[in-house]
PDB file of C-alpha atoms and ligand atoms in Angstrom:
ATOM      1  CA  UNK A   1     266.869  55.215  37.864  1.00  0.00           C
ATOM      2  CA  UNK A   2     266.573  53.335  40.963  1.00  0.00           C
ATOM      3  CA  UNK A   3     268.290  53.803  44.429  1.00  0.00           C
ATOM      4  CA  UNK A   4     268.621  51.751  47.294  1.00  0.00           C
ATOM      5  CA  UNK A   5     265.531  51.845  49.729  1.00  0.00           C
ATOM      6  CA  UNK A   6     267.184  53.947  52.166  1.00  0.00           C
ATOM      7  CA  UNK A   7     267.006  56.805  49.822  1.00  0.00           C
ATOM      8  CA  UNK A   8     263.542  57.202  51.581  1.00  0.00           C
ATOM      9  CA  UNK A   9     265.070  57.913  54.971  1.00  0.00           C
ATOM     10  CA  UNK A  10     264.400  61.174  56.743  1.00  0.00           C
ATOM     11  CA  UNK A  11     266.832  63.938  55.831  1.00  0.00           C
ATOM     12  CA  UNK A  12     267.255  62.821  52.143  1.00  0.00           C
ATOM     13  CA  UNK A  13     266.088  65.006  50.044  1.00  0.00           C
ATOM     14  CA  UNK A  14     263.676  62.362  48.258  1.00  0.00           C
ATOM     15  CA  UNK A  15     261.391  62.684  51.418  1.00  0.00           C
ATOM     16  CA  UNK A  16     260.603  66.350  50.333  1.00  0.00           C
ATOM     17  CA  UNK A  17     260.662  66.031  46.516  1.00  0.00           C
ATOM     18  CA  UNK A  18     257.122  66.817  45.789  1.00  0.00           C
ATOM     19  CA  UNK A  19     256.706  69.547  48.198  1.00  0.00           C
ATOM     20  CA  UNK A  20     260.074  70.982  48.226  1.00  0.00           C
ATOM     21  CA  UNK A  21     262.620  72.749  45.601  1.00  0.00           C
ATOM     22  CA  UNK A  22     265.751  73.873  46.727  1.00  0.00           C
ATOM     23  CA  UNK A  23     267.068  77.437  45.700  1.00  0.00           C
ATOM     24  CA  UNK A  24     270.517  78.528  46.089  1.00  0.00           C
ATOM     25  CA  UNK A  25     270.972  82.254  47.225  1.00  0.00           C
ATOM     26  CA  UNK A  26     270.512  84.834  44.511  1.00  0.00           C
ATOM     27  CA  UNK A  27     268.275  82.389  42.340  1.00  0.00           C
ATOM     28  CA  UNK A  28     264.786  83.400  43.998  1.00  0.00           C
ATOM     29  CA  UNK A  29     263.882  86.898  43.875  1.00  0.00           C
ATOM     30  CA  UNK A  30     260.678  88.676  44.993  1.00  0.00           C
ATOM     31  CA  UNK A  31     259.101  89.688  48.182  1.00  0.00           C
ATOM     32  CA  UNK A  32     256.181  87.185  48.810  1.00  0.00           C
ATOM     33  CA  UNK A  33     256.505  86.206  52.198  1.00  0.00           C
ATOM     34  CA  UNK A  34     255.534  82.567  51.617  1.00  0.00           C
ATOM     35  CA  UNK A  35     256.699  80.042  54.327  1.00  0.00           C
ATOM     36  CA  UNK A  36     258.856  80.104  57.358  1.00  0.00           C
ATOM     37  CA  UNK A  37     261.077  77.453  58.789  1.00  0.00           C
ATOM     38  CA  UNK A  38     261.494  78.992  62.493  1.00  0.00           C
ATOM     39  CA  UNK A  39     264.355  77.107  64.169  1.00  0.00           C
ATOM     40  CA  UNK A  40     264.457  77.117  67.840  1.00  0.00           C
ATOM     41  CA  UNK A  41     267.035  74.907  69.318  1.00  0.00           C
ATOM     42  CA  UNK A  42     266.236  71.443  68.368  1.00  0.00           C
ATOM     43  CA  UNK A  43     262.576  72.509  67.600  1.00  0.00           C
ATOM     44  CA  UNK A  44     260.848  73.727  64.405  1.00  0.00           C
ATOM     45  CA  UNK A  45     257.933  75.977  65.310  1.00  0.00           C
ATOM     46  CA  UNK A  46     254.590  75.364  63.694  1.00  0.00           C
ATOM     47  CA  UNK A  47     251.295  76.772  63.374  1.00  0.00           C
ATOM     48  CA  UNK A  48     248.916  73.990  63.634  1.00  0.00           C
ATOM     49  CA  UNK A  49     250.700  71.003  62.369  1.00  0.00           C
ATOM     50  CA  UNK A  50     252.447  73.116  59.303  1.00  0.00           C
ATOM     51  CA  UNK A  51     254.985  75.599  58.681  1.00  0.00           C
ATOM     52  CA  UNK A  52     253.959  79.396  59.604  1.00  0.00           C
ATOM     53  CA  UNK A  53     252.760  81.147  56.340  1.00  0.00           C
ATOM     54  CA  UNK A  54     252.590  85.077  55.989  1.00  0.00           C
ATOM     55  CA  UNK A  55     254.446  88.177  57.159  1.00  0.00           C
ATOM     56  CA  UNK A  56     256.866  87.540  59.877  1.00  0.00           C
ATOM     57  CA  UNK A  57     255.187  87.840  63.361  1.00  0.00           C
ATOM     58  CA  UNK A  58     255.481  91.131  65.265  1.00  0.00           C
ATOM     59  CA  UNK A  59     258.462  91.114  67.584  1.00  0.00           C
ATOM     60  CA  UNK A  60     260.357  88.192  66.509  1.00  0.00           C
ATOM     61  CA  UNK A  61     263.935  88.836  66.986  1.00  0.00           C
ATOM     62  CA  UNK A  62     266.357  86.825  64.799  1.00  0.00           C
ATOM     63  CA  UNK A  63     269.819  85.646  65.561  1.00  0.00           C
ATOM     64  CA  UNK A  64     270.437  85.779  61.905  1.00  0.00           C
ATOM     65  CA  UNK A  65     269.109  87.425  58.970  1.00  0.00           C
ATOM     66  CA  UNK A  66     266.273  85.374  57.441  1.00  0.00           C
ATOM     67  CA  UNK A  67     267.835  83.142  54.337  1.00  0.00           C
ATOM     68  CA  UNK A  68     265.669  82.432  51.431  1.00  0.00           C
ATOM     69  CA  UNK A  69     266.538  78.839  50.473  1.00  0.00           C
ATOM     70  CA  UNK A  70     263.938  77.291  48.191  1.00  0.00           C
ATOM     71  CA  UNK A  71     260.065  76.987  47.526  1.00  0.00           C
ATOM     72  CA  UNK A  72     257.762  74.869  49.618  1.00  0.00           C
ATOM     73  CA  UNK A  73     254.481  74.220  48.001  1.00  0.00           C
ATOM     74  CA  UNK A  74     255.265  76.466  45.340  1.00  0.00           C
ATOM     75  CA  UNK A  75     255.896  79.514  47.659  1.00  0.00           C
ATOM     76  CA  UNK A  76     259.088  80.935  48.865  1.00  0.00           C
ATOM     77  CA  UNK A  77     260.362  79.375  52.079  1.00  0.00           C
ATOM     78  CA  UNK A  78     263.064  81.342  54.505  1.00  0.00           C
ATOM     79  CA  UNK A  79     264.742  80.046  57.333  1.00  0.00           C
ATOM     80  CA  UNK A  80     265.351  82.051  60.671  1.00  0.00           C
ATOM     81  CA  UNK A  81     266.675  81.363  64.020  1.00  0.00           C
ATOM     82  CA  UNK A  82     264.584  82.220  67.097  1.00  0.00           C
ATOM     83  CA  UNK A  83     266.394  82.600  70.598  1.00  0.00           C
ATOM     84  CA  UNK A  84     265.455  79.625  73.014  1.00  0.00           C
ATOM     85  CA  UNK A  85     263.850  81.801  75.519  1.00  0.00           C
ATOM     86  CA  UNK A  86     261.946  83.781  73.143  1.00  0.00           C
ATOM     87  CA  UNK A  87     258.054  83.866  73.915  1.00  0.00           C
ATOM     88  CA  UNK A  88     256.004  82.481  70.814  1.00  0.00           C
ATOM     89  CA  UNK A  89     253.036  84.458  69.504  1.00  0.00           C
ATOM     90  CA  UNK A  90     249.874  82.654  68.664  1.00  0.00           C
ATOM     91  CA  UNK A  91     249.490  80.114  67.050  1.00  0.00           C
ATOM     92  CA  UNK A  92     252.991  79.296  66.800  1.00  0.00           C
ATOM     93  CA  UNK A  93     254.375  76.327  69.278  1.00  0.00           C
ATOM     94  CA  UNK A  94     257.574  74.335  69.449  1.00  0.00           C
ATOM     95  CA  UNK A  95     257.674  70.841  68.175  1.00  0.00           C
ATOM     96  CA  UNK A  96     260.795  68.817  68.785  1.00  0.00           C
ATOM     97  CA  UNK A  97     262.376  67.585  65.795  1.00  0.00           C
ATOM     98  CA  UNK A  98     262.094  64.116  66.554  1.00  0.00           C
ATOM     99  CA  UNK A  99     258.373  64.330  66.879  1.00  0.00           C
ATOM    100  CA  UNK A 100     257.820  66.085  63.372  1.00  0.00           C
ATOM    101  CA  UNK A 101     256.539  63.890  60.398  1.00  0.00           C
ATOM    102  CA  UNK A 102     259.210  62.867  57.882  1.00  0.00           C
ATOM    103  CA  UNK A 103     258.771  65.730  55.367  1.00  0.00           C
ATOM    104  CA  UNK A 104     258.854  68.345  58.061  1.00  0.00           C
ATOM    105  CA  UNK A 105     261.905  66.840  59.892  1.00  0.00           C
ATOM    106  CA  UNK A 106     263.553  66.709  56.571  1.00  0.00           C
ATOM    107  CA  UNK A 107     263.209  70.482  55.984  1.00  0.00           C
ATOM    108  CA  UNK A 108     264.126  70.894  59.465  1.00  0.00           C
ATOM    109  CA  UNK A 109     267.436  69.290  59.093  1.00  0.00           C
ATOM    110  CA  UNK A 110     268.065  70.853  55.722  1.00  0.00           C
ATOM    111  CA  UNK A 111     267.636  74.288  57.156  1.00  0.00           C
ATOM    112  CA  UNK A 112     269.592  73.323  60.087  1.00  0.00           C
ATOM    113  CA  UNK A 113     272.451  72.199  57.921  1.00  0.00           C
ATOM    114  CA  UNK A 114     272.808  75.232  55.887  1.00  0.00           C
ATOM    115  CA  UNK A 115     272.570  77.524  58.944  1.00  0.00           C
ATOM    116  CA  UNK A 116     275.552  75.334  60.347  1.00  0.00           C
ATOM    117  CA  UNK A 117     277.542  76.188  57.098  1.00  0.00           C
ATOM    118  CA  UNK A 118     276.505  79.845  57.265  1.00  0.00           C
ATOM    119  CA  UNK A 119     277.588  80.405  60.769  1.00  0.00           C
ATOM    120  CA  UNK A 120     281.091  78.353  60.100  1.00  0.00           C
ATOM    121  CA  UNK A 121     281.750  80.378  56.836  1.00  0.00           C
ATOM    122  CA  UNK A 122     281.690  83.997  58.333  1.00  0.00           C
ATOM    123  CA  UNK A 123     285.618  84.450  58.053  1.00  0.00           C
ATOM    124  CA  UNK A 124     288.116  83.007  55.579  1.00  0.00           C
ATOM    125  CA  UNK A 125     289.652  79.748  57.385  1.00  0.00           C
ATOM    126  CA  UNK A 126     292.980  81.084  55.220  1.00  0.00           C
ATOM    127  CA  UNK A 127     293.242  84.338  56.200  1.00  0.00           C
ATOM    128  CA  UNK A 128     290.624  85.145  58.464  1.00  0.00           C
ATOM    129  CA  UNK A 129     288.927  88.087  56.774  1.00  0.00           C
ATOM    130  CA  UNK A 130     285.516  88.684  56.058  1.00  0.00           C
ATOM    131  CA  UNK A 131     283.644  86.686  53.090  1.00  0.00           C
ATOM    132  CA  UNK A 132     280.957  87.343  50.410  1.00  0.00           C
ATOM    133  CA  UNK A 133     278.542  85.210  48.724  1.00  0.00           C
ATOM    134  CA  UNK A 134     279.285  83.664  45.391  1.00  0.00           C
ATOM    135  CA  UNK A 135     275.934  83.881  43.973  1.00  0.00           C
ATOM    136  CA  UNK A 136     273.990  81.741  42.929  1.00  0.00           C
ATOM    137  CA  UNK A 137     275.713  78.861  45.068  1.00  0.00           C
ATOM    138  CA  UNK A 138     276.057  78.278  48.722  1.00  0.00           C
ATOM    139  CA  UNK A 139     279.967  79.041  48.413  1.00  0.00           C
ATOM    140  CA  UNK A 140     281.688  82.242  49.698  1.00  0.00           C
ATOM    141  CA  UNK A 141     284.663  84.180  48.546  1.00  0.00           C
ATOM    142  CA  UNK A 142     286.998  85.959  50.722  1.00  0.00           C
ATOM    143  CA  UNK A 143     287.074  89.730  50.412  1.00  0.00           C
ATOM    144  CA  UNK A 144     290.748  89.720  51.138  1.00  0.00           C
ATOM    145  CA  UNK A 145     292.771  86.878  49.820  1.00  0.00           C
ATOM    146  CA  UNK A 146     289.882  85.775  47.310  1.00  0.00           C
ATOM    147  CA  UNK A 147     290.142  82.110  48.349  1.00  0.00           C
ATOM    148  CA  UNK A 148     286.781  80.210  47.419  1.00  0.00           C
ATOM    149  CA  UNK A 149     285.009  78.266  50.039  1.00  0.00           C
ATOM    150  CA  UNK A 150     282.063  75.752  49.569  1.00  0.00           C
ATOM    151  CA  UNK A 151     280.187  73.713  51.965  1.00  0.00           C
ATOM    152  CA  UNK A 152     281.712  71.160  53.959  1.00  0.00           C
ATOM    153  CA  UNK A 153     279.969  67.757  54.248  1.00  0.00           C
ATOM    154  CA  UNK A 154     281.709  65.214  56.021  1.00  0.00           C
ATOM    155  CA  UNK A 155     281.558  61.481  54.782  1.00  0.00           C
ATOM    156  CA  UNK A 156     281.179  58.871  57.456  1.00  0.00           C
ATOM    157  CA  UNK A 157     280.701  54.880  57.199  1.00  0.00           C
ATOM    158  CA  UNK A 158     278.159  52.936  59.483  1.00  0.00           C
ATOM    159  CA  UNK A 159     278.496  49.513  59.269  1.00  0.00           C
ATOM    160  CA  UNK A 160     276.648  46.256  60.469  1.00  0.00           C
ATOM    161  CA  UNK A 161     278.978  43.018  61.161  1.00  0.00           C
ATOM    162  CA  UNK A 162     277.476  39.852  60.912  1.00  0.00           C
ATOM    163  CA  UNK A 163     278.671  36.518  61.935  1.00  0.00           C
ATOM    164  CA  UNK A 164     276.331  33.644  61.049  1.00  0.00           C
ATOM    165  CA  UNK A 165     272.852  34.870  62.415  1.00  0.00           C
ATOM    166  CA  UNK A 166     274.421  36.975  64.717  1.00  0.00           C
ATOM    167  CA  UNK A 167     275.344  40.544  64.529  1.00  0.00           C
ATOM    168  CA  UNK A 168     277.810  43.003  66.507  1.00  0.00           C
ATOM    169  CA  UNK A 169     276.224  45.811  68.351  1.00  0.00           C
ATOM    170  CA  UNK A 170     278.100  48.475  70.371  1.00  0.00           C
ATOM    171  CA  UNK A 171     277.626  51.301  72.517  1.00  0.00           C
ATOM    172  CA  UNK A 172     279.240  54.638  73.192  1.00  0.00           C
ATOM    173  CA  UNK A 173     279.640  55.767  76.781  1.00  0.00           C
ATOM    174  CA  UNK A 174     277.598  59.089  76.445  1.00  0.00           C
ATOM    175  CA  UNK A 175     274.822  57.309  74.927  1.00  0.00           C
ATOM    176  CA  UNK A 176     271.593  56.462  77.050  1.00  0.00           C
ATOM    177  CA  UNK A 177     271.800  53.350  79.336  1.00  0.00           C
ATOM    178  CA  UNK A 178     270.712  50.134  77.324  1.00  0.00           C
ATOM    179  CA  UNK A 179     271.451  51.854  73.818  1.00  0.00           C
ATOM    180  CA  UNK A 180     273.459  50.100  71.426  1.00  0.00           C
ATOM    181  CA  UNK A 181     273.987  50.732  67.537  1.00  0.00           C
ATOM    182  CA  UNK A 182     276.624  50.072  64.826  1.00  0.00           C
ATOM    183  CA  UNK A 183     280.390  50.769  64.466  1.00  0.00           C
ATOM    184  CA  UNK A 184     280.438  54.108  62.578  1.00  0.00           C
ATOM    185  CA  UNK A 185     283.420  56.723  62.070  1.00  0.00           C
ATOM    186  CA  UNK A 186     284.596  59.539  59.605  1.00  0.00           C
ATOM    187  CA  UNK A 187     286.631  58.865  56.351  1.00  0.00           C
ATOM    188  CA  UNK A 188     290.224  59.804  56.861  1.00  0.00           C
ATOM    189  CA  UNK A 189     292.478  61.384  54.457  1.00  0.00           C
ATOM    190  CA  UNK A 190     293.401  59.122  51.565  1.00  0.00           C
ATOM    191  CA  UNK A 191     290.766  56.744  52.367  1.00  0.00           C
ATOM    192  CA  UNK A 192     287.993  54.976  50.213  1.00  0.00           C
ATOM    193  CA  UNK A 193     284.709  54.220  52.081  1.00  0.00           C
ATOM    194  CA  UNK A 194     285.331  50.531  51.832  1.00  0.00           C
ATOM    195  CA  UNK A 195     288.996  51.181  53.154  1.00  0.00           C
ATOM    196  CA  UNK A 196     287.149  53.207  56.211  1.00  0.00           C
ATOM    197  CA  UNK A 197     285.073  50.339  56.977  1.00  0.00           C
ATOM    198  CA  UNK A 198     287.896  47.826  57.348  1.00  0.00           C
ATOM    199  CA  UNK A 199     289.921  50.611  59.521  1.00  0.00           C
ATOM    200  CA  UNK A 200     287.199  51.530  61.540  1.00  0.00           C
ATOM    201  CA  UNK A 201     286.070  48.064  62.587  1.00  0.00           C
ATOM    202  CA  UNK A 202     289.669  47.049  63.388  1.00  0.00           C
ATOM    203  CA  UNK A 203     290.376  49.970  65.382  1.00  0.00           C
ATOM    204  CA  UNK A 204     287.059  50.118  67.399  1.00  0.00           C
ATOM    205  CA  UNK A 205     286.728  46.418  67.636  1.00  0.00           C
ATOM    206  CA  UNK A 206     289.687  44.461  66.886  1.00  0.00           C
ATOM    207  CA  UNK A 207     287.780  42.280  64.228  1.00  0.00           C
ATOM    208  CA  UNK A 208     288.635  41.782  60.539  1.00  0.00           C
ATOM    209  CA  UNK A 209     285.669  41.706  58.216  1.00  0.00           C
ATOM    210  CA  UNK A 210     285.241  40.807  54.531  1.00  0.00           C
ATOM    211  CA  UNK A 211     282.326  41.203  52.032  1.00  0.00           C
ATOM    212  CA  UNK A 212     281.873  44.685  52.383  1.00  0.00           C
ATOM    213  CA  UNK A 213     278.405  45.776  50.692  1.00  0.00           C
ATOM    214  CA  UNK A 214     277.189  49.247  50.243  1.00  0.00           C
ATOM    215  CA  UNK A 215     273.466  49.327  51.067  1.00  0.00           C
ATOM    216  CA  UNK A 216     272.577  52.924  50.952  1.00  0.00           C
ATOM    217  CA  UNK A 217     273.199  56.446  52.487  1.00  0.00           C
ATOM    218  CA  UNK A 218     271.593  58.951  54.468  1.00  0.00           C
ATOM    219  CA  UNK A 219     272.210  62.898  54.763  1.00  0.00           C
ATOM    220  CA  UNK A 220     272.635  63.671  58.526  1.00  0.00           C
ATOM    221  CA  UNK A 221     272.587  67.440  59.584  1.00  0.00           C
ATOM    222  CA  UNK A 222     273.905  67.237  62.962  1.00  0.00           C
ATOM    223  CA  UNK A 223     275.746  69.176  61.858  1.00  0.00           C
ATOM    224  CA  UNK A 224     276.759  68.101  58.789  1.00  0.00           C
ATOM    225  CA  UNK A 225     277.706  64.406  57.867  1.00  0.00           C
ATOM    226  CA  UNK A 226     276.829  61.946  54.756  1.00  0.00           C
ATOM    227  CA  UNK A 227     276.402  58.510  56.306  1.00  0.00           C
ATOM    228  CA  UNK A 228     277.327  55.717  53.928  1.00  0.00           C
ATOM    229  CA  UNK A 229     275.893  52.598  55.485  1.00  0.00           C
ATOM    230  CA  UNK A 230     277.674  49.084  54.910  1.00  0.00           C
ATOM    231  CA  UNK A 231     277.104  45.517  55.778  1.00  0.00           C
ATOM    232  CA  UNK A 232     280.242  43.139  56.008  1.00  0.00           C
ATOM    233  CA  UNK A 233     280.772  39.681  57.331  1.00  0.00           C
ATOM    234  CA  UNK A 234     282.886  38.746  60.136  1.00  0.00           C
ATOM    235  CA  UNK A 235     286.223  37.286  59.006  1.00  0.00           C
ATOM    236  CA  UNK A 236     288.470  36.682  62.170  1.00  0.00           C
ATOM    237  CA  UNK A 237     289.866  38.331  65.383  1.00  0.00           C
ATOM    238  CA  UNK A 238     288.412  38.354  69.134  1.00  0.00           C
ATOM    239  CA  UNK A 239     286.217  41.184  70.148  1.00  0.00           C
ATOM    240  CA  UNK A 240     288.353  43.942  71.512  1.00  0.00           C
ATOM    241  CA  UNK A 241     286.736  47.228  72.041  1.00  0.00           C
ATOM    242  CA  UNK A 242     288.825  50.546  71.898  1.00  0.00           C
ATOM    243  CA  UNK A 243     288.194  52.070  75.508  1.00  0.00           C
ATOM    244  CA  UNK A 244     288.306  55.620  74.362  1.00  0.00           C
ATOM    245  CA  UNK A 245     285.497  55.220  71.858  1.00  0.00           C
ATOM    246  CA  UNK A 246     283.329  52.310  72.928  1.00  0.00           C
ATOM    247  CA  UNK A 247     282.000  51.416  76.307  1.00  0.00           C
ATOM    248  CA  UNK A 248     280.252  48.069  75.548  1.00  0.00           C
ATOM    249  CA  UNK A 249     279.809  45.946  72.418  1.00  0.00           C
ATOM    250  CA  UNK A 250     278.395  42.195  71.704  1.00  0.00           C
ATOM    251  CA  UNK A 251     277.120  39.840  69.330  1.00  0.00           C
ATOM    252  CA  UNK A 252     273.131  39.910  69.288  1.00  0.00           C
ATOM    253  CA  UNK A 253     270.533  37.838  67.575  1.00  0.00           C
ATOM    254  CA  UNK A 254     267.106  38.731  66.932  1.00  0.00           C
ATOM    255  CA  UNK A 255     265.577  36.903  69.879  1.00  0.00           C
ATOM    256  CA  UNK A 256     268.417  38.686  72.020  1.00  0.00           C
ATOM    257  CA  UNK A 257     268.364  42.331  71.443  1.00  0.00           C
ATOM    258  CA  UNK A 258     269.546  45.296  73.328  1.00  0.00           C
ATOM    259  CA  UNK A 259     266.787  47.283  75.534  1.00  0.00           C
ATOM    260  CA  UNK A 260     266.983  50.372  73.225  1.00  0.00           C
ATOM    261  CA  UNK A 261     267.989  50.587  69.592  1.00  0.00           C
ATOM    262  CA  UNK A 262     268.777  53.625  67.327  1.00  0.00           C
ATOM    263  CA  UNK A 263     265.497  55.880  66.370  1.00  0.00           C
ATOM    264  CA  UNK A 264     263.773  55.007  63.235  1.00  0.00           C
ATOM    265  CA  UNK A 265     264.901  58.084  61.519  1.00  0.00           C
ATOM    266  CA  UNK A 266     268.318  56.966  61.409  1.00  0.00           C
ATOM    267  CA  UNK A 267     270.075  54.803  58.860  1.00  0.00           C
ATOM    268  CA  UNK A 268     271.508  52.796  61.718  1.00  0.00           C
ATOM    269  CA  UNK A 269     267.900  51.458  62.715  1.00  0.00           C
ATOM    270  CA  UNK A 270     267.060  50.836  58.885  1.00  0.00           C
ATOM    271  CA  UNK A 271     270.158  48.578  58.695  1.00  0.00           C
ATOM    272  CA  UNK A 272     269.363  46.873  61.913  1.00  0.00           C
ATOM    273  CA  UNK A 273     265.700  46.289  60.654  1.00  0.00           C
ATOM    274  CA  UNK A 274     266.116  45.408  57.446  1.00  0.00           C
ATOM    275  CA  UNK A 275     269.522  43.315  57.888  1.00  0.00           C
ATOM    276  CA  UNK A 276     269.365  41.873  61.272  1.00  0.00           C
ATOM    277  CA  UNK A 277     265.388  41.540  61.819  1.00  0.00           C
ATOM    278  CA  UNK A 278     264.045  39.975  58.925  1.00  0.00           C
ATOM    279  CA  UNK A 279     263.902  42.827  56.569  1.00  0.00           C
ATOM    280  CA  UNK A 280     265.812  41.192  54.104  1.00  0.00           C
ATOM    281  CA  UNK A 281     268.078  38.211  55.130  1.00  0.00           C
ATOM    282  CA  UNK A 282     270.248  38.108  51.935  1.00  0.00           C
ATOM    283  CA  UNK A 283     271.511  40.674  49.808  1.00  0.00           C
ATOM    284  CA  UNK A 284     273.554  41.290  46.606  1.00  0.00           C
TER     285      UNK A 284
HETATM  286 ZN1   ZN B   1     291.119  84.887  53.175  1.00  0.00          ZN
END
């Protein structure tokens, strides 16, 4: 089995396949302390450069109960939230997720996505009652109406539009000045990924595209998206930005690039590097 190269991006399971096995609630029993994924805001707490291992440090107050979610290097690994202003005992220090190596960044993202689901699934969205776990899954069953709920992962498209040797980059008003990226958006009701590409590009830029090709995907745990990456060719239309979504946009080239590109960890950057900046000129 082979996958598109994008499978090797952070937040995709492949990155931690050799170190981590995901376990659903109730699958693993036992009391071994193992490893801890301590989440503190946008940071992971590390001991030296690795996950903390052993009994919970004295005085750690958690916002949530700890949750055993898999095995890391063959030992149980639990996630726990640490309040932002909580003092850190030795040897723990907070490392912002963007500074983590790819494997710990990926584990951080997974833990964050699981935690998001746990927080969003306290009550039934149908009747408002409490829920209980459907073991051994991440699902929850309503104690009152019996409805079953499973984690929500939201599909999105992200697309590079090429016109000859140029490509379209856009920016949202909330981004840092000078930062540009690709057109992206959420899949709508009754829509395929390809149809979503067509619609988002037309809505946001006024352009029509053709030759829509899937190039790879990335799990994006901010909070719970699946980014499906595409490359498409310009077909027709004048660039007309949707002002509520985009502040600026234009046709760029390798010798005329914006000041700031998306971070290396993102599929946006992977597509730009690979399909704009010489990684690969042609795709099948
Ligand atoms: Zn209910």
